[in-house]
Short mmCIF file of C-alpha atoms and ligand atoms in Angstrom, two decimals:
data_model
loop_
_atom_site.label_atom_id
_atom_site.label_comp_id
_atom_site.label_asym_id
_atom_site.label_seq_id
_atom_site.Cartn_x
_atom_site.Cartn_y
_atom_site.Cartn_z
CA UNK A 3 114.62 182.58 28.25
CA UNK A 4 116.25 182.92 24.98
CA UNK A 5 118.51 179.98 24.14
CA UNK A 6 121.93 180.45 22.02
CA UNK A 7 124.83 178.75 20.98
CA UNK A 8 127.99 178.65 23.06
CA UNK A 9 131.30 176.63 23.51
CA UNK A 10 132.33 175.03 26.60
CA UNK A 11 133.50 172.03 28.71
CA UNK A 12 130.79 170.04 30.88
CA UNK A 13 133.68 168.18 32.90
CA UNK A 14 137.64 169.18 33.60
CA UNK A 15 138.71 166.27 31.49
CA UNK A 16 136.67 166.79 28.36
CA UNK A 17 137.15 169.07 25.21
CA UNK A 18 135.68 172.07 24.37
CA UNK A 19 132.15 171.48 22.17
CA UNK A 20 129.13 172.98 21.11
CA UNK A 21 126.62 174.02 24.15
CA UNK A 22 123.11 175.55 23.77
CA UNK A 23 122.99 177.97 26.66
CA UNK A 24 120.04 180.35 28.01
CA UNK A 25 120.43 184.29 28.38
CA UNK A 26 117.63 185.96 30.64
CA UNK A 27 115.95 188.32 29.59
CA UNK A 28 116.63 192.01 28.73
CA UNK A 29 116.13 193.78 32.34
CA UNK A 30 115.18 197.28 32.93
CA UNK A 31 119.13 197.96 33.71
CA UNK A 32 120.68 195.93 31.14
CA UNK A 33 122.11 195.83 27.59
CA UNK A 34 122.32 193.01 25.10
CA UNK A 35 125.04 192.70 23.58
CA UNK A 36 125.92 190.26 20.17
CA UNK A 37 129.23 189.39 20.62
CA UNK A 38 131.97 189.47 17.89
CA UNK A 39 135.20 188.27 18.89
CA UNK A 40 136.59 186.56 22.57
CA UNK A 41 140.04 186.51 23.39
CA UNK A 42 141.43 183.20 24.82
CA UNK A 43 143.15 183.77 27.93
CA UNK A 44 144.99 181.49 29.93
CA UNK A 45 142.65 181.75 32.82
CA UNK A 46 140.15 180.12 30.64
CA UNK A 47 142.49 176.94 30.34
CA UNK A 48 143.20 176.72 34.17
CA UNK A 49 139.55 177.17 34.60
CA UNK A 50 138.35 174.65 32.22
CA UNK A 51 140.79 172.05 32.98
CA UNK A 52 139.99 172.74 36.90
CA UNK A 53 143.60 173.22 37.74
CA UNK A 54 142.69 175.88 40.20
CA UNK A 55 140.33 173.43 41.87
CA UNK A 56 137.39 175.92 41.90
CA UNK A 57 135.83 175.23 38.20
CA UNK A 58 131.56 174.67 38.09
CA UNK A 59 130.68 173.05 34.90
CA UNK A 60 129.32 173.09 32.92
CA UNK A 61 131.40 176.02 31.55
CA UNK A 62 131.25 178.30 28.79
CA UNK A 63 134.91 180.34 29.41
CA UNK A 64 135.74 183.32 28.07
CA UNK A 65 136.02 187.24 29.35
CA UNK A 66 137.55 189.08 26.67
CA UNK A 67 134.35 190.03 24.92
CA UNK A 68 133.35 192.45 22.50
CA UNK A 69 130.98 193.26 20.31
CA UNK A 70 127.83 195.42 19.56
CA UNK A 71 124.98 196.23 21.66
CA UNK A 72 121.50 195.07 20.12
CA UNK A 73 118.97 196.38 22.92
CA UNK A 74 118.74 197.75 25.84
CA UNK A 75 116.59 198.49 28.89
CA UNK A 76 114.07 201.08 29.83
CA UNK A 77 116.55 202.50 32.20
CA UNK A 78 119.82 202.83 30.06
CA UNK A 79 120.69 205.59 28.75
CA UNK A 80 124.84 205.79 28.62
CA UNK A 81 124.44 203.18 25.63
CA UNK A 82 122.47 202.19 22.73
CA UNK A 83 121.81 200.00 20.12
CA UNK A 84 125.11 199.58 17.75
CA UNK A 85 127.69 201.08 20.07
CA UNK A 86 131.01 198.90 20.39
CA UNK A 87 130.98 197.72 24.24
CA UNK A 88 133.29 195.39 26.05
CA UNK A 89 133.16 192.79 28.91
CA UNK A 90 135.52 191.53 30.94
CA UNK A 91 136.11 189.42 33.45
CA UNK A 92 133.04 190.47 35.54
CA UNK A 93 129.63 191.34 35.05
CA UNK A 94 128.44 192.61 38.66
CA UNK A 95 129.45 192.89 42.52
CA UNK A 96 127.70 193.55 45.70
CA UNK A 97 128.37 197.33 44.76
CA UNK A 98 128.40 197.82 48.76
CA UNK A 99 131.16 197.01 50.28
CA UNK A 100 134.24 199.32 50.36
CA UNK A 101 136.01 197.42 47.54
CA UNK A 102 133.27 198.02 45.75
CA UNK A 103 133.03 202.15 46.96
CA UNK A 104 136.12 202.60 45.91
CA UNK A 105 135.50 201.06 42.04
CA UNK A 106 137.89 197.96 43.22
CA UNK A 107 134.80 196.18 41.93
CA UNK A 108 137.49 192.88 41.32
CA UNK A 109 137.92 192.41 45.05
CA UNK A 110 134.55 192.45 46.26
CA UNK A 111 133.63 189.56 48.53
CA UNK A 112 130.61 188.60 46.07
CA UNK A 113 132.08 189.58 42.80
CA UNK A 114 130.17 188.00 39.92
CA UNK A 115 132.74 186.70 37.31
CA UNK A 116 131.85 186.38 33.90
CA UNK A 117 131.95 183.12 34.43
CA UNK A 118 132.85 180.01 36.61
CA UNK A 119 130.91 182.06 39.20
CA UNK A 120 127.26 182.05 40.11
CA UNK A 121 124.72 185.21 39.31
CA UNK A 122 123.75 187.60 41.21
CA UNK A 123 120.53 185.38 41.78
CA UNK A 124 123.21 182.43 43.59
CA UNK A 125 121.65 179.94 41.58
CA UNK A 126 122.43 180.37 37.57
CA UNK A 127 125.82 180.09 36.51
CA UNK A 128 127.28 182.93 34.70
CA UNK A 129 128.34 182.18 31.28
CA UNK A 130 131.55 183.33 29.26
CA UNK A 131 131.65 184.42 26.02
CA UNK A 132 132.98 181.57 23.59
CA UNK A 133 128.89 182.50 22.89
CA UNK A 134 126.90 184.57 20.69
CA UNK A 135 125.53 186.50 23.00
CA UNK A 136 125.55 187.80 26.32
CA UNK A 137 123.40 190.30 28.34
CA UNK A 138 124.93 192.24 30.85
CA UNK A 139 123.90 195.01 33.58
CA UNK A 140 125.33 198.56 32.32
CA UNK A 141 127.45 199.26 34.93
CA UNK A 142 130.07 196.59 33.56
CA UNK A 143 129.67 197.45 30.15
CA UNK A 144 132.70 199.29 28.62
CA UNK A 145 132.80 201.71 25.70
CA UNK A 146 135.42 200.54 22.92
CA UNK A 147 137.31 203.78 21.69
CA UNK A 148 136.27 204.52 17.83
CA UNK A 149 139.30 204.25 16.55
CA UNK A 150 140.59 200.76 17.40
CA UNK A 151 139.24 198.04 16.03
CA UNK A 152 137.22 195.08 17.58
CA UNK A 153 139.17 191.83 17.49
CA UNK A 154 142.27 193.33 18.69
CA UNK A 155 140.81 194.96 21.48
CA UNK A 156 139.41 191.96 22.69
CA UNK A 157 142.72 191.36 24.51
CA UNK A 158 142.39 194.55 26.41
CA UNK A 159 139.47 193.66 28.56
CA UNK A 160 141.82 191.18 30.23
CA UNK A 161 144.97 191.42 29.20
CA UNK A 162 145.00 194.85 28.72
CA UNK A 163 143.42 195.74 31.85
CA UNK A 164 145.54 193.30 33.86
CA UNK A 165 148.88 194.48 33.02
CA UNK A 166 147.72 198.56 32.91
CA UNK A 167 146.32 198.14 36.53
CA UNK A 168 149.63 197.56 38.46
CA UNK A 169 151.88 199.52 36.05
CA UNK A 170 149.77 202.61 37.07
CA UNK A 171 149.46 201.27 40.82
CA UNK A 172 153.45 200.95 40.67
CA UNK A 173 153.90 204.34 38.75
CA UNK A 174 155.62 203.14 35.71
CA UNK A 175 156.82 205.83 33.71
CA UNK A 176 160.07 208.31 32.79
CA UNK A 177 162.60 207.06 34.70
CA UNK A 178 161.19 203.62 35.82
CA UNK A 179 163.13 200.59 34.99
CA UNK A 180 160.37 198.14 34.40
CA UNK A 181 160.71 194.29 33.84
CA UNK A 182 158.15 191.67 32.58
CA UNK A 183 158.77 188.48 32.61
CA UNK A 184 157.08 186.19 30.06
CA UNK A 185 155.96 187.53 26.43
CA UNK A 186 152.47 186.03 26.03
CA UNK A 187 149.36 187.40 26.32
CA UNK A 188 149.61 189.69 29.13
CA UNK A 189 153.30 190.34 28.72
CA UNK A 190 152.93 191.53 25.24
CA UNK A 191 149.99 194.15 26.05
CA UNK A 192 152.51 194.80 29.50
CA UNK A 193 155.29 195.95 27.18
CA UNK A 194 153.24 197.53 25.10
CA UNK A 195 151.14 199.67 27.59
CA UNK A 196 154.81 200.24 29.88
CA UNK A 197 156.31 201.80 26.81
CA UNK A 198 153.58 204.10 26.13
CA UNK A 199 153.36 205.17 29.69
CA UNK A 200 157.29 205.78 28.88
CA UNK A 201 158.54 203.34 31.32
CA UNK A 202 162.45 201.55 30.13
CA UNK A 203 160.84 198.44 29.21
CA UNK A 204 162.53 194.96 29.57
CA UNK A 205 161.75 191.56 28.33
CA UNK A 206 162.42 188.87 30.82
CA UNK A 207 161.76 185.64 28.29
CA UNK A 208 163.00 182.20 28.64
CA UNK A 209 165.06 182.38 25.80
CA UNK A 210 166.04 185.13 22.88
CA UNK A 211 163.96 183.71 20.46
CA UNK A 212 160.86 186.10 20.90
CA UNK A 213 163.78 189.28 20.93
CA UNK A 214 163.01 191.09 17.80
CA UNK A 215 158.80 190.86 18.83
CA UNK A 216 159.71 192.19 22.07
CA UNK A 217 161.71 195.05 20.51
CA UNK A 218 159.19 195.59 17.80
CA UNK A 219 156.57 195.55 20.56
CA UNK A 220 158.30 198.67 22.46
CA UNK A 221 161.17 196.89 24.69
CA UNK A 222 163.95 198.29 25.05
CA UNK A 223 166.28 195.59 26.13
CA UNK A 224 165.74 192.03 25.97
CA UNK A 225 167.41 189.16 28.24
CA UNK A 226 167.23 185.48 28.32
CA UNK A 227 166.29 183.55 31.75
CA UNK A 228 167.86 180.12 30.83
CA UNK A 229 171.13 182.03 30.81
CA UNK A 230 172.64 182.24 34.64
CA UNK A 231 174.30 185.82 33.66
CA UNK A 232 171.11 187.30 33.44
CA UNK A 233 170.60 187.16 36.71
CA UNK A 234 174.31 187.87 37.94
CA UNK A 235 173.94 191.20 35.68
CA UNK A 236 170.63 192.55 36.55
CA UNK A 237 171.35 192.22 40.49
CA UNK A 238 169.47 195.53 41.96
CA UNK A 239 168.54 197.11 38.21
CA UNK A 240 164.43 197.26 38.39
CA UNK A 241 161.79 199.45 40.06
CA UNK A 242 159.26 196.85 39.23
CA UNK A 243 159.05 193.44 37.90
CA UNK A 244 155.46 192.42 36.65
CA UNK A 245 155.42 188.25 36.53
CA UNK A 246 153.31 187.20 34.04
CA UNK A 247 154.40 183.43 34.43
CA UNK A 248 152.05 180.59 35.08
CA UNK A 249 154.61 178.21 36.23
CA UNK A 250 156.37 177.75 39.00
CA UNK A 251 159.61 179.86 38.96
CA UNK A 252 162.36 180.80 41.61
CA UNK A 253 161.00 184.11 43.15
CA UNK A 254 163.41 184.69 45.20
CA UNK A 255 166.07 184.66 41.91
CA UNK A 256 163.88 187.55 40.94
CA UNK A 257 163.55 189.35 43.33
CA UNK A 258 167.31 190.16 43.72
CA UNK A 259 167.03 191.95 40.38
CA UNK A 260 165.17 195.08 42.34
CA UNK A 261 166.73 198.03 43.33
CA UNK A 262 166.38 198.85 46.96
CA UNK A 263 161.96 199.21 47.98
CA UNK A 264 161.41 197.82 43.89
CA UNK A 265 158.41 195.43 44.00
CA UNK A 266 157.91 191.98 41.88
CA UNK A 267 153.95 191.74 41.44
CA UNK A 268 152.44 188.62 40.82
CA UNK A 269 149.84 187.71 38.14
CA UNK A 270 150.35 184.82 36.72
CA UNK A 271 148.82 181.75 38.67
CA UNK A 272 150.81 178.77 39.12
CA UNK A 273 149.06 175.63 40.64
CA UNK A 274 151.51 174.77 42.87
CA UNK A 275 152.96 177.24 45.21
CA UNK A 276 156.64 178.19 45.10
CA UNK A 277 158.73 179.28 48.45
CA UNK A 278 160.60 182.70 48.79
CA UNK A 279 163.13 182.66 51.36
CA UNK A 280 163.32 186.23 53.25
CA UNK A 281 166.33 187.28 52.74
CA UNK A 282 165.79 188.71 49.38
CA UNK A 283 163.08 190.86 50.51
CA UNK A 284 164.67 191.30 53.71
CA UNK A 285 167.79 193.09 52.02
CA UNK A 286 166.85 195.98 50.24
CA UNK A 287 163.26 196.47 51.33
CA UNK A 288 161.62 194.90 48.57
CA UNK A 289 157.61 194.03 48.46
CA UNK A 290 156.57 190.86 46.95
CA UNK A 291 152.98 191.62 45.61
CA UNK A 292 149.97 190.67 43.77
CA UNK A 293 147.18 192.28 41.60
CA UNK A 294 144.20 191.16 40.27
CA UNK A 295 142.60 192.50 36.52
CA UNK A 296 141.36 195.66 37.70
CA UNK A 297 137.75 198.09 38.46
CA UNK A 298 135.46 199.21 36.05
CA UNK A 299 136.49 202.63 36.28
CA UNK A 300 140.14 201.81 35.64
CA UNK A 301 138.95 199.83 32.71
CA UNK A 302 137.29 201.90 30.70
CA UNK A 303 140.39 204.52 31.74
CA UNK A 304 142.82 201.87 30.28
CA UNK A 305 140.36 201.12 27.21
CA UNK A 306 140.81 205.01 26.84
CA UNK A 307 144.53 204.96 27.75
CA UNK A 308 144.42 202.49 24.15
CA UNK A 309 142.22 204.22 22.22
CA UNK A 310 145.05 207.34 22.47
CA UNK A 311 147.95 205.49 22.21
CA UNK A 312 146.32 203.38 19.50
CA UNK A 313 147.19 200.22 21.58
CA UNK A 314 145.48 196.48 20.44
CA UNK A 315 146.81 193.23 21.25
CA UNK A 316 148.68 191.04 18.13
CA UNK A 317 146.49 188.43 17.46
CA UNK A 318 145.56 184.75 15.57
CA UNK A 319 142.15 184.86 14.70
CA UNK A 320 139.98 181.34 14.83
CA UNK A 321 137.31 180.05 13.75
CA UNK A 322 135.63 178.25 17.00
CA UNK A 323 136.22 174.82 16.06
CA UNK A 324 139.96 175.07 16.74
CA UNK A 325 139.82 176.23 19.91
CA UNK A 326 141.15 172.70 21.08
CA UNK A 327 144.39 173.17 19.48
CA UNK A 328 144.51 176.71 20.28
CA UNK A 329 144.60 175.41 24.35
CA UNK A 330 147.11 173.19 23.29
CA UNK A 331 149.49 175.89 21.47
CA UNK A 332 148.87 178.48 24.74
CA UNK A 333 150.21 176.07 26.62
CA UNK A 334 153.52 175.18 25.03
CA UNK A 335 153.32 179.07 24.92
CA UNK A 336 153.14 178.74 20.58
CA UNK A 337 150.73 181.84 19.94
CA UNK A 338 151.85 185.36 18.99
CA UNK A 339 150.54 186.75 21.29
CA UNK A 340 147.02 186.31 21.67
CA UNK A 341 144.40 183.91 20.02
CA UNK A 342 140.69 185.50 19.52
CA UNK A 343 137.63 183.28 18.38
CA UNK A 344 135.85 184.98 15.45
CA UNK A 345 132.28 184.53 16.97
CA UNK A 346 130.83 184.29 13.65
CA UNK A 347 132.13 181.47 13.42
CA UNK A 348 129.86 180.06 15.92
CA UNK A 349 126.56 181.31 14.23
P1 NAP B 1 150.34 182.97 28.19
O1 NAP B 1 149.92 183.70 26.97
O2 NAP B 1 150.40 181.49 28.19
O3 NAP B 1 151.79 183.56 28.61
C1 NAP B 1 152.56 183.03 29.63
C2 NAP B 1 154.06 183.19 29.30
O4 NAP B 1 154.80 182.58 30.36
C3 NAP B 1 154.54 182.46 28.07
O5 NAP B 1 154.37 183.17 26.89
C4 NAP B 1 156.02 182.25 28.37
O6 NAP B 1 156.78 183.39 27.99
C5 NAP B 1 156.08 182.22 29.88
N1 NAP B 1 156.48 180.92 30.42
C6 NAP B 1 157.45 180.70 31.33
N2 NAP B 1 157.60 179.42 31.62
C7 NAP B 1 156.72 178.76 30.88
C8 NAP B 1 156.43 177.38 30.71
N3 NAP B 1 157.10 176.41 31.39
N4 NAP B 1 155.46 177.04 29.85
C9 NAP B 1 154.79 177.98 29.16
N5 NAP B 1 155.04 179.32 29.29
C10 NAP B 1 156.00 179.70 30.12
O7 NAP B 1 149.40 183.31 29.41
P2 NAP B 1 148.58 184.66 29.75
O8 NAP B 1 147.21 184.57 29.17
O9 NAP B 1 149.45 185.82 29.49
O10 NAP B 1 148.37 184.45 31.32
C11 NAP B 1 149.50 184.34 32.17
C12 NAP B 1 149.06 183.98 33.57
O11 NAP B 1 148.37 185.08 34.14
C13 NAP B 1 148.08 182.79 33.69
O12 NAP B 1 148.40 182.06 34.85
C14 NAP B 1 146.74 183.46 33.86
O13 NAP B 1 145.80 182.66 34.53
C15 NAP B 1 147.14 184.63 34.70
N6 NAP B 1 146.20 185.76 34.68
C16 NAP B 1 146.09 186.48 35.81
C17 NAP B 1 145.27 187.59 35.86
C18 NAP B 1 145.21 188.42 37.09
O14 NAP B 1 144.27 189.18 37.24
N7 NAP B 1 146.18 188.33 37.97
C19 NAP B 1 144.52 187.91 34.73
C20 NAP B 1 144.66 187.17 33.56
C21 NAP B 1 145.51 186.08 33.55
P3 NAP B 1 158.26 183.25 27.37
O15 NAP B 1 158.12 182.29 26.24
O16 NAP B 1 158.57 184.63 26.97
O17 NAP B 1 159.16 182.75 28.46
ZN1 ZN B 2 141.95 186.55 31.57
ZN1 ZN B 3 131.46 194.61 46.83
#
């Protein structure tokens, strides 16, 4: 098995360092792909630092991958060598079950994550792509519109995806008052993808100091949630509320701010788990929901949803030996709005 260079963490409590890692072979179904650029999400932190409590190590993070296909098997024909293809946060499923039937690939029962997640085989670990390469069945490869350029979509194949999913699920668009709270990774491409869907986009940020990105970014109002009349103004004023937060916040504070049947959807991941009393979904009808990236299909539709809106993520671009510091600046949320590892870098 062909051995390359990667990135990773072998416990929760180490830094990331250099890792030699082994790809399998090119199968009859598969394409290899060299990868140019990985986005740094924060899933990759919680996952590397264990703070979900589910993390296998040794672990090479990373699922914002793209870059250009070298080979491929007998039996592909959709792509070939030098096309611009994405991954993203998984790279097969049972392709069985009625998740799966319905190209809800991301809530199979046996999904196989890019990584943190065993193979299909239930015995190698699946590696991310702070790596230089990564070979993946064609089924979960995407195509990467011509027009947009390759280290700002990186972004898209999780951020992108994961914020388009539930604005089209929730039918953002004319008319829709649509809130997201947080401007980081996700919340950036959220306001960005809301506004070109033509949604009335506003910025729910801790404070105003991120204002003129969000406006620049396509909001059209911007309030801070340190300040207590925020929430005394915007009593029953949204359709939908995507959270984007990673911390614990007061839900229930929140969800007051949605019109009558509006619905606050989850996807940030906090580690501890905050309590919502009823009564604020109680009065006025309101849903309290989650949603998780998004199918292949819907991918590639939001990749294409990008590629006409000419959509990318604003990025820092690193080399890989500051990816340390770049876990550190996600964290005190310090990144505008997306950090993606030049994979070059690495060779
Ligand atoms: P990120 O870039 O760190 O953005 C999170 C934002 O949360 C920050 O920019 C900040 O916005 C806000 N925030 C509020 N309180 C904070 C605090 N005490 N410390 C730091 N930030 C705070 O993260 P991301 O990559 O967008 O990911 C956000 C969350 O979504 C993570 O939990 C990640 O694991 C999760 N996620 C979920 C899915 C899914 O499928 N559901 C997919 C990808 C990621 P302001 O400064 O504007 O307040
Ligand atoms: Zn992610
Ligand atoms: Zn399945």
């Amino acid at each position: 098995m062909p051995q390359i260079k990667a990135y990773g963490v072998l416990s929760a409590t180490q830094p990331l360092g250099p890792l030699q890692i082994s790809r399998r072979e090119t199968g009859a179904d598969d394409v290899a792909i060299d990868i140019a650029y990985c986005g740094v999400c924060h899933s990759d932190i919680h996952q590397a630092r264990n703070e979900w409590g589910n993390s296998l190590f040794p672990m090479v993070p990373g699922h914002e991958i793209v870059g250009v296909v070298t080979h491929v098997g007998s039996k592909v024909s959709r792509f070939k060598a030098g096309d611009k293809v994405g991954i993203g946060c998984l790279v097969d499923s049972c392709r069985e079950c009625p998740d799966c039937q319905d190209h809800l690939e991301q809530f199979c029962s046996r999904p196989v994550f890019t990584y943190n997640c065993l193979e299909k085989d239930n015995k190698t670990l699946a590696q991310g792509g702070y790596s230089t390469k990564i070979v993946v069945h064609q089924d979960f490869v995407l195509r990467i519109p011509d027009n947009l350029p390759l280290d700002k979509t990186a972004p898209l194949l999780c951020a992108g995806i994961t914020t388009y999913s539930p604005l089209r699920h929730w039918n953002a668009g004319p008319g829709k008052k649509v809130a997201i709270i947080g401007l980081g990774g996700l919340g950036h491409m959220a306001v960005k993808i809301a506004h070109a869907m033509k949604a009335e986009v506003t910025v729910l940020s801790r404070t105003l100091d991120k204002k003129d990105d969000a406006v620049r970014l396509g909001a059209d109002h911007v309030y801070a949630t340190n300040d207590p009349k925020t929430f005394e103004n915007l009593v029953k004023h949204f359709d939908l509320i995507i959270n984007t937060v990673s911390v614990k916040l007061d839900w229930g504070a929140y969800l007051n701010l949605l019109k009558r049947d509006g619905s606050m959807v989850l996807l940030g991941v906090p580690s501890d788990a905050p309590q919502v009393h009823a009564f604020p979904l109680i009065f006025g009808r309101r849903s309290l929901a989650g949603s998780l990236i998004g199918g292949i299909k819907e991918t590639q539709e939001m990749l294409d949803f990008c590629g006409k809106h000419n959509i990318t993520a604003d990025i820092e671009i690193i080399p890989i030996h500051k990816i340390n510091e770049a876990y550190e600046r996600v964290v005190k949320a310090d990144v505008k709005y997306r950090f993606v590892i030049d994979i070059a870098s690495l060779k």
